[in-house]
Short mmCIF file of C-alpha atoms and ligand atoms in Angstrom, two decimals:
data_model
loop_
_atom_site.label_atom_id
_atom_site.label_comp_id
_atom_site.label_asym_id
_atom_site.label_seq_id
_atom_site.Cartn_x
_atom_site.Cartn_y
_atom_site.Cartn_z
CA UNK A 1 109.99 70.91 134.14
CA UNK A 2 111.55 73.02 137.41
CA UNK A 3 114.82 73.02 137.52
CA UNK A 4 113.50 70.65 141.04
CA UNK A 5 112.20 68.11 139.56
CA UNK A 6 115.74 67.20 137.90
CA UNK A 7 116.54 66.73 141.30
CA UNK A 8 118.25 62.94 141.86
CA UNK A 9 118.92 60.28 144.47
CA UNK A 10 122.24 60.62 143.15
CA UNK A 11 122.80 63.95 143.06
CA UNK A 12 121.28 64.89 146.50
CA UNK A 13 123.24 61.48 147.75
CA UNK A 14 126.77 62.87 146.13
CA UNK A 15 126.42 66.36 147.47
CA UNK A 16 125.69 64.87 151.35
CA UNK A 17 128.73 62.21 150.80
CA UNK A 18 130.96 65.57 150.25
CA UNK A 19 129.46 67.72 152.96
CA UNK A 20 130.21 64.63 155.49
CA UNK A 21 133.99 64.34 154.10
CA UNK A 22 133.94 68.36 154.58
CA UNK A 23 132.33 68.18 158.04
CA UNK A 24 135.89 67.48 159.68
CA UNK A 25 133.27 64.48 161.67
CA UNK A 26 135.64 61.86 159.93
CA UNK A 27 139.01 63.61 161.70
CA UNK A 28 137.45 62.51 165.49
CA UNK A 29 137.77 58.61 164.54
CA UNK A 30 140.33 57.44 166.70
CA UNK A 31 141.48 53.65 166.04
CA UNK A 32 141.34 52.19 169.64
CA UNK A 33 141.83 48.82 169.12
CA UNK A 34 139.87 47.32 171.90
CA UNK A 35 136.77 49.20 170.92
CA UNK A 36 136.62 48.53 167.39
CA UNK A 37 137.15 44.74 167.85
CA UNK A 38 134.04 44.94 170.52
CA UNK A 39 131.81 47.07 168.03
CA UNK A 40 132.81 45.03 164.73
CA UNK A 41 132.10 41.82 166.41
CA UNK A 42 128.86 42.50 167.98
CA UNK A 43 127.74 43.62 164.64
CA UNK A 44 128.75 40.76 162.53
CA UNK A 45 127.69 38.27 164.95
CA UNK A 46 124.02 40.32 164.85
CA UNK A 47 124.12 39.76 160.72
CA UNK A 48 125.28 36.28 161.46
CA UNK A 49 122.86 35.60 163.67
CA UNK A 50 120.01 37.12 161.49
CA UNK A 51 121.03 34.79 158.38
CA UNK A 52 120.74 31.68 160.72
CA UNK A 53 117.58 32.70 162.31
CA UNK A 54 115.99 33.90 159.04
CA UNK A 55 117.52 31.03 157.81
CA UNK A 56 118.50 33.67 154.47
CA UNK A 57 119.28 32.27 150.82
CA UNK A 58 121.79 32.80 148.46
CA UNK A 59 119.62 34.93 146.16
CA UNK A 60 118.81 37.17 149.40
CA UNK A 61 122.34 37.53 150.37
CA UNK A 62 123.27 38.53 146.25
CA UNK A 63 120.31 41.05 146.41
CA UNK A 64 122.00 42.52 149.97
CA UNK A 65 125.45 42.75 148.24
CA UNK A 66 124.00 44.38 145.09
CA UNK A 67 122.14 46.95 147.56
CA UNK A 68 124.90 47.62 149.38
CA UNK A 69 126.81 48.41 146.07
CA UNK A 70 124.18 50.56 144.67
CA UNK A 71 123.78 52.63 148.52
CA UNK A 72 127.83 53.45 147.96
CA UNK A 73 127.16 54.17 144.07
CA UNK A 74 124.13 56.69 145.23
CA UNK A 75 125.99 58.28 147.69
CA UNK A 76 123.39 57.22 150.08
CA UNK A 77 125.40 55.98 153.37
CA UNK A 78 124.96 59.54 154.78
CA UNK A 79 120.91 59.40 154.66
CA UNK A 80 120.87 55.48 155.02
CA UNK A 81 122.50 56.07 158.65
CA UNK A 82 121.01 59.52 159.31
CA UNK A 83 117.30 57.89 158.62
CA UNK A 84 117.66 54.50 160.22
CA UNK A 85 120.24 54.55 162.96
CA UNK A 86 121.09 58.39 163.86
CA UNK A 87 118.29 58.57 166.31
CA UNK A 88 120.10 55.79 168.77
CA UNK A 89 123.45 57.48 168.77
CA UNK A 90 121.85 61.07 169.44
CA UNK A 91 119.83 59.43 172.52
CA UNK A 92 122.97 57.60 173.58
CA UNK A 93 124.85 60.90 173.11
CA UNK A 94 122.27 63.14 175.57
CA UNK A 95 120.72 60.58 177.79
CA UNK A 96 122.58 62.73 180.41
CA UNK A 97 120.62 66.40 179.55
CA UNK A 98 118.30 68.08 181.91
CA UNK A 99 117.47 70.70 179.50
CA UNK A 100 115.82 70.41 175.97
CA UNK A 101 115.48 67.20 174.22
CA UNK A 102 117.63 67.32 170.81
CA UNK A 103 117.04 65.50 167.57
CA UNK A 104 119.07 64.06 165.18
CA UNK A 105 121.22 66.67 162.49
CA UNK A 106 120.26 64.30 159.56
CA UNK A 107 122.09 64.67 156.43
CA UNK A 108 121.66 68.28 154.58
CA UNK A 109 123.34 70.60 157.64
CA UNK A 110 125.41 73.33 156.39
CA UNK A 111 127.63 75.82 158.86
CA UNK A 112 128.70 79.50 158.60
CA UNK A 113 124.93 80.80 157.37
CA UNK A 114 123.71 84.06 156.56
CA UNK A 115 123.86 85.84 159.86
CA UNK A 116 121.02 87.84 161.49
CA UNK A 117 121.08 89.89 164.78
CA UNK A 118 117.31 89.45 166.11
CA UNK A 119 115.58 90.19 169.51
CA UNK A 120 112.56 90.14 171.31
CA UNK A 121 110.02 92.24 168.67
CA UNK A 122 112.82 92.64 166.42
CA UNK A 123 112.34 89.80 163.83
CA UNK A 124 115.26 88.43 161.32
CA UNK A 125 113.86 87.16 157.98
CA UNK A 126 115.61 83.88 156.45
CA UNK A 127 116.66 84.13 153.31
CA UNK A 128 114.29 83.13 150.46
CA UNK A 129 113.40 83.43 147.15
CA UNK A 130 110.83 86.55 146.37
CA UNK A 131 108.47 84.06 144.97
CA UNK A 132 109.12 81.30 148.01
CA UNK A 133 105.51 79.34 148.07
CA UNK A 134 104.58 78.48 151.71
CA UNK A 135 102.75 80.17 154.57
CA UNK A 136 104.92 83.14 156.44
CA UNK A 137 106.21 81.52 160.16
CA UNK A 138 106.97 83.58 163.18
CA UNK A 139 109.31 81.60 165.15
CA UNK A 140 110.21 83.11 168.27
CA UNK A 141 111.70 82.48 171.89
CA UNK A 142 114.05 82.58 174.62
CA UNK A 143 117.19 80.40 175.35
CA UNK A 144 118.16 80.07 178.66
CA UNK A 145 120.42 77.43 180.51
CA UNK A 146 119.71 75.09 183.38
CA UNK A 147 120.48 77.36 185.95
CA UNK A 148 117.40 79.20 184.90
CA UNK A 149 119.40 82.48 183.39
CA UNK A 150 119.35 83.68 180.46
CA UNK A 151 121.92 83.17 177.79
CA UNK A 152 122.76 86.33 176.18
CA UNK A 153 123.56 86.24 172.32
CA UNK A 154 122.80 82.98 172.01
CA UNK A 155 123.06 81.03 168.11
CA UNK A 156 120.44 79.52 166.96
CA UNK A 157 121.40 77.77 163.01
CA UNK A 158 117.81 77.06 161.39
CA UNK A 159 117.34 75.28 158.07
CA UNK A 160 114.61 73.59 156.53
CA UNK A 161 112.75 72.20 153.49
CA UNK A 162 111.33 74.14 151.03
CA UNK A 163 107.00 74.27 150.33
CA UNK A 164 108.20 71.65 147.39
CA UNK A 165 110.62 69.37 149.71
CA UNK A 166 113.90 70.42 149.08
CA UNK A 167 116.65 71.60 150.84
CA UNK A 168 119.00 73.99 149.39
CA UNK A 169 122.75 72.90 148.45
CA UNK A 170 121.02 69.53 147.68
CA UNK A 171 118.45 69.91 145.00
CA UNK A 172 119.71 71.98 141.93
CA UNK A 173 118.06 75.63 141.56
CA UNK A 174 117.79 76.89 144.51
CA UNK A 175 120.03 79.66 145.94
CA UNK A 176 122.80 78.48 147.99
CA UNK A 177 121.43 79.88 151.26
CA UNK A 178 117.70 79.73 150.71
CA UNK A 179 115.87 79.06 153.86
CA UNK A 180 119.25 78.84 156.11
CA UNK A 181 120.54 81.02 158.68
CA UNK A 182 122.07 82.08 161.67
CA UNK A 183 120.35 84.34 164.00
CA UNK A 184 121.98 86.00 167.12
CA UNK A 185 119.67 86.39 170.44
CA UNK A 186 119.57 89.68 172.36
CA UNK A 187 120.96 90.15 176.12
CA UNK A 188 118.45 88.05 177.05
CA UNK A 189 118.39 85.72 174.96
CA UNK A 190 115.38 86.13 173.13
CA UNK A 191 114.77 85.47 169.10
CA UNK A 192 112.65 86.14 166.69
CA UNK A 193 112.71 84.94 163.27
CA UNK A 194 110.38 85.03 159.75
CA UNK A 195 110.64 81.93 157.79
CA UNK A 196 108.03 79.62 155.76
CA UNK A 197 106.44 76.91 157.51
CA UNK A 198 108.15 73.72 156.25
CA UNK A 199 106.06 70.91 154.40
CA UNK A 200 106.25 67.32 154.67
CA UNK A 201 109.55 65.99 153.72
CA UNK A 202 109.56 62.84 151.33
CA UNK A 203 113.13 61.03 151.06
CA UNK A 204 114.76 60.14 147.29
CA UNK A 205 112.36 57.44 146.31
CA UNK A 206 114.60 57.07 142.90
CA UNK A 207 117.72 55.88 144.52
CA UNK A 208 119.08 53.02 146.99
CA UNK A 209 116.96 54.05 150.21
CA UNK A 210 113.79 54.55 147.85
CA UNK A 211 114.62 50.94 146.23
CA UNK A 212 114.30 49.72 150.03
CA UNK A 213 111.28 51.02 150.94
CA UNK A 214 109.41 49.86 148.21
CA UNK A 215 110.38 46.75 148.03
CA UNK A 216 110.12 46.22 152.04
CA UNK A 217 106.43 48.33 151.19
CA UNK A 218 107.09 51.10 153.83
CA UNK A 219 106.71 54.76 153.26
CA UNK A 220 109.53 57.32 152.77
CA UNK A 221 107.95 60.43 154.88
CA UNK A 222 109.11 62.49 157.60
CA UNK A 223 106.70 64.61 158.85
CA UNK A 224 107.61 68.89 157.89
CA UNK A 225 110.23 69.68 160.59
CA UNK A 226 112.41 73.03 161.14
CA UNK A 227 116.33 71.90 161.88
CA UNK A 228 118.17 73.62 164.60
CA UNK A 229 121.46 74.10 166.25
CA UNK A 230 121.39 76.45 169.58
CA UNK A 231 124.18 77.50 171.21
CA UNK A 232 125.97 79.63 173.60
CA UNK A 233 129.08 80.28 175.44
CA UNK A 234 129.75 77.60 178.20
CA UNK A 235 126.78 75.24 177.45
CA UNK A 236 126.56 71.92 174.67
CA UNK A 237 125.50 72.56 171.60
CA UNK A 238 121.66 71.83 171.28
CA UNK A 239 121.32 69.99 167.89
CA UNK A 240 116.95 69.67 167.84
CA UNK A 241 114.07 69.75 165.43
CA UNK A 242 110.79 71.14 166.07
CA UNK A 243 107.19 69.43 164.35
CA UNK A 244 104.12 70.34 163.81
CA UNK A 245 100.64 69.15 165.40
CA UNK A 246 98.19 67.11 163.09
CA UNK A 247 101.25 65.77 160.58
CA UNK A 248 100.18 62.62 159.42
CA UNK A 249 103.96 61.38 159.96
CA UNK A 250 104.45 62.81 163.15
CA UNK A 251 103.42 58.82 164.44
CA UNK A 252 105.53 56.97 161.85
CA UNK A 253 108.28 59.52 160.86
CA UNK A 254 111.05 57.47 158.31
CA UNK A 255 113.76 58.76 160.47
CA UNK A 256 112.06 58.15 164.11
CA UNK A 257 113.05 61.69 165.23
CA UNK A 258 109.93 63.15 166.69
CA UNK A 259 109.74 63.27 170.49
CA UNK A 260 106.49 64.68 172.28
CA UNK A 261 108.71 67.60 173.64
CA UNK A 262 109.80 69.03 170.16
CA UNK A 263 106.11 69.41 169.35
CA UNK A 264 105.57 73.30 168.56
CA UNK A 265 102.28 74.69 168.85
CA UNK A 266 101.29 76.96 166.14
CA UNK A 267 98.58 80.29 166.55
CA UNK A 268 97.53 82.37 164.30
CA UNK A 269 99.98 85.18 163.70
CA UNK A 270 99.07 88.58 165.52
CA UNK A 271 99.45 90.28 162.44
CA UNK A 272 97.19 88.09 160.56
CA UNK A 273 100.10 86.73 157.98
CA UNK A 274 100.02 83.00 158.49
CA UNK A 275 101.18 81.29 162.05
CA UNK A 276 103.33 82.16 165.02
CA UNK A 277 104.94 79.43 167.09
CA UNK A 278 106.82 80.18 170.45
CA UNK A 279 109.69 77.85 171.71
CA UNK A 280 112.07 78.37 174.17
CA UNK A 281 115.35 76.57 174.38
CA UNK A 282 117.14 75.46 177.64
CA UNK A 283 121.05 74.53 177.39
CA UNK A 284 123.03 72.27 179.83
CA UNK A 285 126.04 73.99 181.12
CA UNK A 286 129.28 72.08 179.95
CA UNK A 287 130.54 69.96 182.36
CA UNK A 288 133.68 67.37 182.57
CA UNK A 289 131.80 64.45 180.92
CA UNK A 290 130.60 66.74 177.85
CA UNK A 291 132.02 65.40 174.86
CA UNK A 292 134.14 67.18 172.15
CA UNK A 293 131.57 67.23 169.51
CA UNK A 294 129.33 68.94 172.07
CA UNK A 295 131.70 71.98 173.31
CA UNK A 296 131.56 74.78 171.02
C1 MBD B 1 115.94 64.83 156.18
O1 MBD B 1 115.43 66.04 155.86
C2 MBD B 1 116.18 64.60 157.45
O2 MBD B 1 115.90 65.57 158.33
C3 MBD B 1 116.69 63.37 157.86
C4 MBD B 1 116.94 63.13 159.29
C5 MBD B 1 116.96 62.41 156.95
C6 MBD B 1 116.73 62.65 155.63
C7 MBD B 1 116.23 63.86 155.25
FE1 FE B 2 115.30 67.36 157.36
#
């Protein structure tokens, strides 16, 4: 057995609950009263109005509180909400963009990776193991705002699955930093990075969330996607992910994070070792309704 496949619900579940508590996320909640009585109400009158509707039993409502027990016990809230009800708060939170679409940060972001000075024809390699499985990825582009300039030393934060699944810092035996990093653009903004190219990401099966989706018989896939933060002086933080063509989840992704514009589209790579994909990135300036989270 790899040291992966010891990997657990639990353990995956405990090690997002602590990276949330770390993020410094909690810090922004702000008690206003008005607000919380408006958001707490609507929601239990939706539940309420769900049991009378669905007219819902007493066994039904003992198997929801023993879920809900077991989601806290797994440490599961962080990829319960990331997978089933990020994707409404991120569109809420950039209806207003003009530039790129984002995507949701899900549950296994990290800050302060490896960095890597890159630039057009000057390509940064992630970190990875020397035996990493997967095919080599040439991920390259420009970032530019609104305005149409470029953004010079702009920060683009990639992370992504491994060829088996996993992300590192939540699956044991992988180095702490495998497939993460931070790469700095040139004057003009222009990156270029080596990394794998991701496969299709399944979700714990063996804890809470998994318990759901079999017994509701859905699947538990999201189709292979590369994470990103970009980022530059002056402009909101882009938080995105990027797919890939022909993904047999790219239709019915777990998390409902694909959008048509974060679809890359992958060639063969110029020197013949696996696939290059070209992106560009365009930031909004900040402006005086930009929220906190957004401003970096
Ligand atoms: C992931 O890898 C992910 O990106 C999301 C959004 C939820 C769970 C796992
Ligand atoms: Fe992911």
């Amino acid at each position: 057995m790899t040291p992966q496949e010891q990997a657990t619900a639990a353990a995956s579940g405990a090690a997002a609950t602590d990276r949330f508590r770390q993020s410094g996320k909690t810090a922004a909640v702000e008690a206003d009263q008005a607000r919380v009585n408006e958001l707490a109400s609507a929601l239990v009158q939706a539940a309420n109005d769900i049991i009378l509707e669905k007219k819902v039993t007493y066994p039904e409502f003992n198997a929801l509180k023993a879920w809900l027990i077991k989601v806290g016990e797994d440490g599961e809230w962080p990829l319960f909400l990331d997978v089933w009800l990020e994707h409404s708060v991120e569109e809420v939170a950039t209806e207003h963009r003009e530039g790129n679409k984002g995507s949701i940060e899900g549950p296994y972001y990290i800050p302060d990776a490896p960095r890597h000075e890159t630039g057009k024809g000057k390509p940064a390699t992630i970190d990875m193991r020397p035996d990493e499985k997967g095919t080599m990825m040439l991920f390259q582009g420009q970032v530019t705002s609104t305005e149409g300039k470029p953004l010079p030393n702009a920060k683009i934060e990639l992370w992504h699955a491994d060829e088996d699944g996993f992300y590192a810092q939540f699956a044991p035996g992988i180095p702490d930093w495998n497939l993460r990093g931070t790469f700095i653009a040139d004057e003009e903004g222009y990156f270029a990075i080596r990394s794998l190219q991701p496969a299709p990401y399944q979700i714990p099966t063996d804890g809470a969330c998994g318990q759901l989706i079999a017994a509701a018989g859905w699947h538990a896939w999201r189709p292979a996607h590369l994470h990103l933060k970009v980022s530059a002086p002056g402009h909101e933080l882009l938080t995105a992910q990027l797919y890939f063509p022909g993904d047999p989840h790219n239709e019915d992704d777990i998390a409902t994070a694909v959008k048509p514009e974060l679809m890359l589209d992958p060639k063969p790579a110029a020197d013949g070792d696996g696939v290059q994909v070209d992106y560009d990135f365009v930031l909004d300036p900040v402006s005086d309704e930009t929220p906190a989270h957004l401003r970096v």
